[in-house]
PDB file of C-alpha atoms and ligand atoms in Angstrom:
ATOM      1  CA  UNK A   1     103.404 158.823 220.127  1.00  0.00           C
ATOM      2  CA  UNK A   2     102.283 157.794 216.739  1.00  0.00           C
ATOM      3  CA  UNK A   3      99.444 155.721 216.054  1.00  0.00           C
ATOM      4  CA  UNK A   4      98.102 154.157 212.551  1.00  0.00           C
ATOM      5  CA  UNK A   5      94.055 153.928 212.826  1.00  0.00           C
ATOM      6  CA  UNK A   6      93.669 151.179 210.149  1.00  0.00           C
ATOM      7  CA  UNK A   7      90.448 150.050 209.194  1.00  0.00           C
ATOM      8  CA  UNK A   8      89.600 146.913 206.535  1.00  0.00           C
ATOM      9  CA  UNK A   9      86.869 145.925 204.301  1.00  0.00           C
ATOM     10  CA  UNK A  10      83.204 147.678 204.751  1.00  0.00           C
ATOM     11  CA  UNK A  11      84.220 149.639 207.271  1.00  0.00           C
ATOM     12  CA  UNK A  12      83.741 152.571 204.706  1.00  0.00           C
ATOM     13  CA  UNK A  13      80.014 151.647 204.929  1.00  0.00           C
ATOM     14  CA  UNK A  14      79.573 152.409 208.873  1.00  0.00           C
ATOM     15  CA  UNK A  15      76.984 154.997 209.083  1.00  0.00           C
ATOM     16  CA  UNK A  16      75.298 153.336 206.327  1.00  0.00           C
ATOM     17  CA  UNK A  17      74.934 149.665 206.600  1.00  0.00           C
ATOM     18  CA  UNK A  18      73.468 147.651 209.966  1.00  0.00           C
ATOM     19  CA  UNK A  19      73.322 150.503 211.695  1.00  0.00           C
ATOM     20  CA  UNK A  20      71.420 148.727 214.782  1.00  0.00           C
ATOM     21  CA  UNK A  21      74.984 146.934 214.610  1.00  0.00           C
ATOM     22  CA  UNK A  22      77.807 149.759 214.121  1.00  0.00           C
ATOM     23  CA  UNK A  23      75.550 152.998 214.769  1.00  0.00           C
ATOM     24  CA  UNK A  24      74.434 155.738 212.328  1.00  0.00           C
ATOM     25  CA  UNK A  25      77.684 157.872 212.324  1.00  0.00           C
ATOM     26  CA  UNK A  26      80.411 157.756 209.241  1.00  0.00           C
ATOM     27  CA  UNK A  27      83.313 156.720 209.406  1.00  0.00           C
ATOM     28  CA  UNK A  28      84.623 160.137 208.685  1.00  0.00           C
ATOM     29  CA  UNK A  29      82.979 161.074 211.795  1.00  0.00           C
ATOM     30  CA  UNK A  30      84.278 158.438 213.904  1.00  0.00           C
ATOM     31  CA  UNK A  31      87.603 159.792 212.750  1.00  0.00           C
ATOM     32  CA  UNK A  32      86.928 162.918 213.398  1.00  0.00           C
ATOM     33  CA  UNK A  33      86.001 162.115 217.140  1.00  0.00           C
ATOM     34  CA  UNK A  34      89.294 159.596 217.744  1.00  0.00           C
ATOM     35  CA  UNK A  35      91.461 162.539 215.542  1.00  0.00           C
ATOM     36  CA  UNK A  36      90.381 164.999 218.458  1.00  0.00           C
ATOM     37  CA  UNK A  37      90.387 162.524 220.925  1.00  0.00           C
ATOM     38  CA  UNK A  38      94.257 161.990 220.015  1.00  0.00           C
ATOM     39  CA  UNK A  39      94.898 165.566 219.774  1.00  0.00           C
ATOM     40  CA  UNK A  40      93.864 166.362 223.572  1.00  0.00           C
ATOM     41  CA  UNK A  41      96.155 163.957 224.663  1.00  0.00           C
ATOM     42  CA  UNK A  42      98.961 164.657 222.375  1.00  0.00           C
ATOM     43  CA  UNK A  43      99.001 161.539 220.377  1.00  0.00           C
ATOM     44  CA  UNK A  44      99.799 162.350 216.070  1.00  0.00           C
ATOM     45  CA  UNK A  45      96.823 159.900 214.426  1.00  0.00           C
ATOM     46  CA  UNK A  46      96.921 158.667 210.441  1.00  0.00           C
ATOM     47  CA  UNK A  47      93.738 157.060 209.299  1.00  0.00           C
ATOM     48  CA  UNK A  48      93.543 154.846 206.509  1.00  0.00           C
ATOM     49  CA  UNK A  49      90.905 152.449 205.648  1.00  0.00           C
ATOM     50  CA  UNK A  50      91.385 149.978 202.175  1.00  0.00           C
ATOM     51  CA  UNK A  51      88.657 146.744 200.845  1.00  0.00           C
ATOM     52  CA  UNK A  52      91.407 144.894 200.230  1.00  0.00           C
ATOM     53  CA  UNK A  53      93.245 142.877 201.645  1.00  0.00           C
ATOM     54  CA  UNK A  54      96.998 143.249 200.275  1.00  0.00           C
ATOM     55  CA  UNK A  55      96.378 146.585 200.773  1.00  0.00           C
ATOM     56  CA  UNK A  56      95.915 146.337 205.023  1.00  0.00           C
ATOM     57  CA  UNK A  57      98.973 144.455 204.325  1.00  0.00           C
ATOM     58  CA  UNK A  58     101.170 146.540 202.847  1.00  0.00           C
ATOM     59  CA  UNK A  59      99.872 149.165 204.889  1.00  0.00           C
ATOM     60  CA  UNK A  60     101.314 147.182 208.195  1.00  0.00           C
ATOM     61  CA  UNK A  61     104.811 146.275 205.740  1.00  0.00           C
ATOM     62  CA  UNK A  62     105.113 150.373 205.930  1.00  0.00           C
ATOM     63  CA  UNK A  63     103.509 151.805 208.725  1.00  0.00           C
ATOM     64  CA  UNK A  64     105.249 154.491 210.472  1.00  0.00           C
ATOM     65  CA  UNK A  65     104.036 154.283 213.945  1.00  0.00           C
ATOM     66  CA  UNK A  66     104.597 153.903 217.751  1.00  0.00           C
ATOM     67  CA  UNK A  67     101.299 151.758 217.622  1.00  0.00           C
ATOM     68  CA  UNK A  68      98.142 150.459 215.415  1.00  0.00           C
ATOM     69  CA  UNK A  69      94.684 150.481 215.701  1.00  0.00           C
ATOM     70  CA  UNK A  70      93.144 147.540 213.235  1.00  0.00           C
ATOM     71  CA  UNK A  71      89.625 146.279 212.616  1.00  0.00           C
ATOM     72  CA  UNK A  72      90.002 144.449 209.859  1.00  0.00           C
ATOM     73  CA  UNK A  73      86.238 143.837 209.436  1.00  0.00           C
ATOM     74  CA  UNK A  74      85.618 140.645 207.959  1.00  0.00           C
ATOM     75  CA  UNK A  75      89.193 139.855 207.241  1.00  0.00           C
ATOM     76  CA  UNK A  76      89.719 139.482 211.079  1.00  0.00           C
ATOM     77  CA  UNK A  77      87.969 136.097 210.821  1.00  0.00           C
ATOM     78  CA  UNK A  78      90.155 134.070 207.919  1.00  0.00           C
ATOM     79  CA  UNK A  79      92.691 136.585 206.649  1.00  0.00           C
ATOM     80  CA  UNK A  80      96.197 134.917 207.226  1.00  0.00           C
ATOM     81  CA  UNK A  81      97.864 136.835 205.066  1.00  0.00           C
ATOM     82  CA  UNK A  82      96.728 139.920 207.967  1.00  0.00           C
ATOM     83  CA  UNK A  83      97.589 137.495 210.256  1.00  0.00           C
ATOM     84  CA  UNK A  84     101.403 137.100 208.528  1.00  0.00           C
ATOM     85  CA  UNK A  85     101.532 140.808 208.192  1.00  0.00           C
ATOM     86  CA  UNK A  86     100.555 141.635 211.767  1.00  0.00           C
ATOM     87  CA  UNK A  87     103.507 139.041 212.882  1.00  0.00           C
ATOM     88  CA  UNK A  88     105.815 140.725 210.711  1.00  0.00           C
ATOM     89  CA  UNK A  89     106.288 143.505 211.943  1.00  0.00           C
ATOM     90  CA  UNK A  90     107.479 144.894 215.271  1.00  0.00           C
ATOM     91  CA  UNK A  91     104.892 147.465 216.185  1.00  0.00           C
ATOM     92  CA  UNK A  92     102.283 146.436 218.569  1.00  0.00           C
ATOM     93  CA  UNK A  93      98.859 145.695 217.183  1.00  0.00           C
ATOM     94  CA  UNK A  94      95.112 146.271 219.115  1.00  0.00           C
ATOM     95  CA  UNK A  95      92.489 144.938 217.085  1.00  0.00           C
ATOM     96  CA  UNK A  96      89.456 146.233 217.230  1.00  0.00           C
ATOM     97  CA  UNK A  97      85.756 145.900 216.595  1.00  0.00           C
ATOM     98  CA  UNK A  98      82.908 148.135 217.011  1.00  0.00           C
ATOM     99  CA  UNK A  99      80.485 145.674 217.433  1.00  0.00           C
ATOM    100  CA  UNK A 100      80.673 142.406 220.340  1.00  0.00           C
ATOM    101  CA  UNK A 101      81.102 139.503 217.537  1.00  0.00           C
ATOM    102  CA  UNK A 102      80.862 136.820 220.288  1.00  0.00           C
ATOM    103  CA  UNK A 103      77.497 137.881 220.504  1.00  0.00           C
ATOM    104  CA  UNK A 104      77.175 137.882 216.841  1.00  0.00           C
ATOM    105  CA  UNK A 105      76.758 135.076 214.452  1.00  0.00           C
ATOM    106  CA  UNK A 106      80.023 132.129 215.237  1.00  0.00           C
ATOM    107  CA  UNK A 107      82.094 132.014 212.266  1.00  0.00           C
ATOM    108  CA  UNK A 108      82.356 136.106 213.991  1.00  0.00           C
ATOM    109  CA  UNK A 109      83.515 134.364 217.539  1.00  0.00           C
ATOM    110  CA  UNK A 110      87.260 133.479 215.774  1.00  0.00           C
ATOM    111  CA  UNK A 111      89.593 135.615 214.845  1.00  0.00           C
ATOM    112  CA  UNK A 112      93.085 134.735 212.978  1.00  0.00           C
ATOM    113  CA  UNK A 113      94.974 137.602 214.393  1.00  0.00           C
ATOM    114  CA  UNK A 114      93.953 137.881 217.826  1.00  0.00           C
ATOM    115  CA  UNK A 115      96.760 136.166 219.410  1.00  0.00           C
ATOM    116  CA  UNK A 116      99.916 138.265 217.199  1.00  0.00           C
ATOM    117  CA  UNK A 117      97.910 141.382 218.415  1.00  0.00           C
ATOM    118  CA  UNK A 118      98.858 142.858 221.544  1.00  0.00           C
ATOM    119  CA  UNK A 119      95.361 142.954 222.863  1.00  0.00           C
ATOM    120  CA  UNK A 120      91.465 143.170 221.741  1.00  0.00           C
ATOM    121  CA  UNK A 121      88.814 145.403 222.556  1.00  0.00           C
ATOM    122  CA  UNK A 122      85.155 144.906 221.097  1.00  0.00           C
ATOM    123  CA  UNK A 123      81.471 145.651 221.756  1.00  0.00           C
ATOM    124  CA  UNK A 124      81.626 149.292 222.872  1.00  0.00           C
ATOM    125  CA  UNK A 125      81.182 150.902 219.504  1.00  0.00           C
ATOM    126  CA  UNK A 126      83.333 153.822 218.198  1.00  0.00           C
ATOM    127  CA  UNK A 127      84.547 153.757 221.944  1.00  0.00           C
ATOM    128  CA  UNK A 128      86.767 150.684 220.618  1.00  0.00           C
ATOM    129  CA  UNK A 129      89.016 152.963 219.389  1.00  0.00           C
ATOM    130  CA  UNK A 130      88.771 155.649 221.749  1.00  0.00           C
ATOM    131  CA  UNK A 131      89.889 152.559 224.251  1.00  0.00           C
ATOM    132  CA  UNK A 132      92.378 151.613 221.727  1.00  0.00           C
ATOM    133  CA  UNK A 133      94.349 154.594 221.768  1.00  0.00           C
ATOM    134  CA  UNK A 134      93.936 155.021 225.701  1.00  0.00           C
ATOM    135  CA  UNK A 135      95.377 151.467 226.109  1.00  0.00           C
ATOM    136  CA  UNK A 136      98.808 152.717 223.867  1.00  0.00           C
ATOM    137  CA  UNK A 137      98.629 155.751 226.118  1.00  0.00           C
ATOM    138  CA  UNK A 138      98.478 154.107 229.637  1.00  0.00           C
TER     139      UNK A 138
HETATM  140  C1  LIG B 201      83.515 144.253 212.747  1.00  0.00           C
HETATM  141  C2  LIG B 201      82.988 142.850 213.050  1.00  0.00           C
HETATM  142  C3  LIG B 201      83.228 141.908 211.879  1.00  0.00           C
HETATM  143  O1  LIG B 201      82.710 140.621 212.179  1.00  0.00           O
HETATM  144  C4  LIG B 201      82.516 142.430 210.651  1.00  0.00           C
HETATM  145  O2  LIG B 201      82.771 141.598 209.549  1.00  0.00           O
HETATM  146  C5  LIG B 201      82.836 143.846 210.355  1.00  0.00           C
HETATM  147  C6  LIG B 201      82.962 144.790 211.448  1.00  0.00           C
HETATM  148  C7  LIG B 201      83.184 145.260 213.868  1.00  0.00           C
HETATM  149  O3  LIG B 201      83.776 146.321 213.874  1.00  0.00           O
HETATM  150  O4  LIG B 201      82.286 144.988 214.690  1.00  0.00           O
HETATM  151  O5  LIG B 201      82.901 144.245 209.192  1.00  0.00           O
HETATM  152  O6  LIG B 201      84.937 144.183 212.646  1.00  0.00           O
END
């Protein structure tokens, strides 16, 4: 099992910015812990993590994976060209976010690619993904 951990714009900032809102570890670290988290249960992980937005795309056009892992930060919320990517291609999709945006201000309650991805997991911090690779996994 393969699985592409794909994060989107300012998600290089975690650790940094709001952390009251995505926690005070890096994303490096994060990584780190899901990388491990993978290894103990046999699953190869790439990581990649781009601000822009025809990057995530072409990223999804080429991905060589069982399975991927996307919080597209900000994107998630009016990117249709994600959205177009995400239906393009045949490998399963679980967006993620670390933080519970229907808590969070509204234009964070929609998301444009929720319903091509095969499932969503928010609000339980860097355990999103940690979820997200358990639900590929079950
Ligand atoms: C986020 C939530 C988005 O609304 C926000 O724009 C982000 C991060 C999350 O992980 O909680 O950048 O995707």
């Amino acid at each position: 099992m393969r699985l592409l951990i794909l994060n989107g714009v300012n998600l290089n900032m975690t650790g940094k910015r709001e952390p009251g809102v995505y926690g005070g570890e890096t994303l490096e670290e994060i990584n780190a812990q899901i990388a491990a988290f993978c290894k103990e249960r046999g699953v190869e992980a790439e990581f990649y993590q781009s601000n822009y937005e025809g990057d995530i795309c072409t990223k999804l056009h080429t991905a060589e994976a069982d399975g991927v892992i996307l919080n597209a930060g900000a994107f998630t919320h009016y990117s249709y060209a994600i959205r177009d990517a995400i239906a393009a291609i045949r490998i399963p999709v679980v967006e993620v976010h670390i933080s519970n945006v229907h808590k969070r201000e509204e234009f964070r309650h929609k998301s444009v690619i929720s319903d091509v991805c095969k499932g969503v997991i928010c609000g339980f911090g860097k355990y999103s993904y940690i979820l997200a690779v358990e639900s590929f996994i079950l």
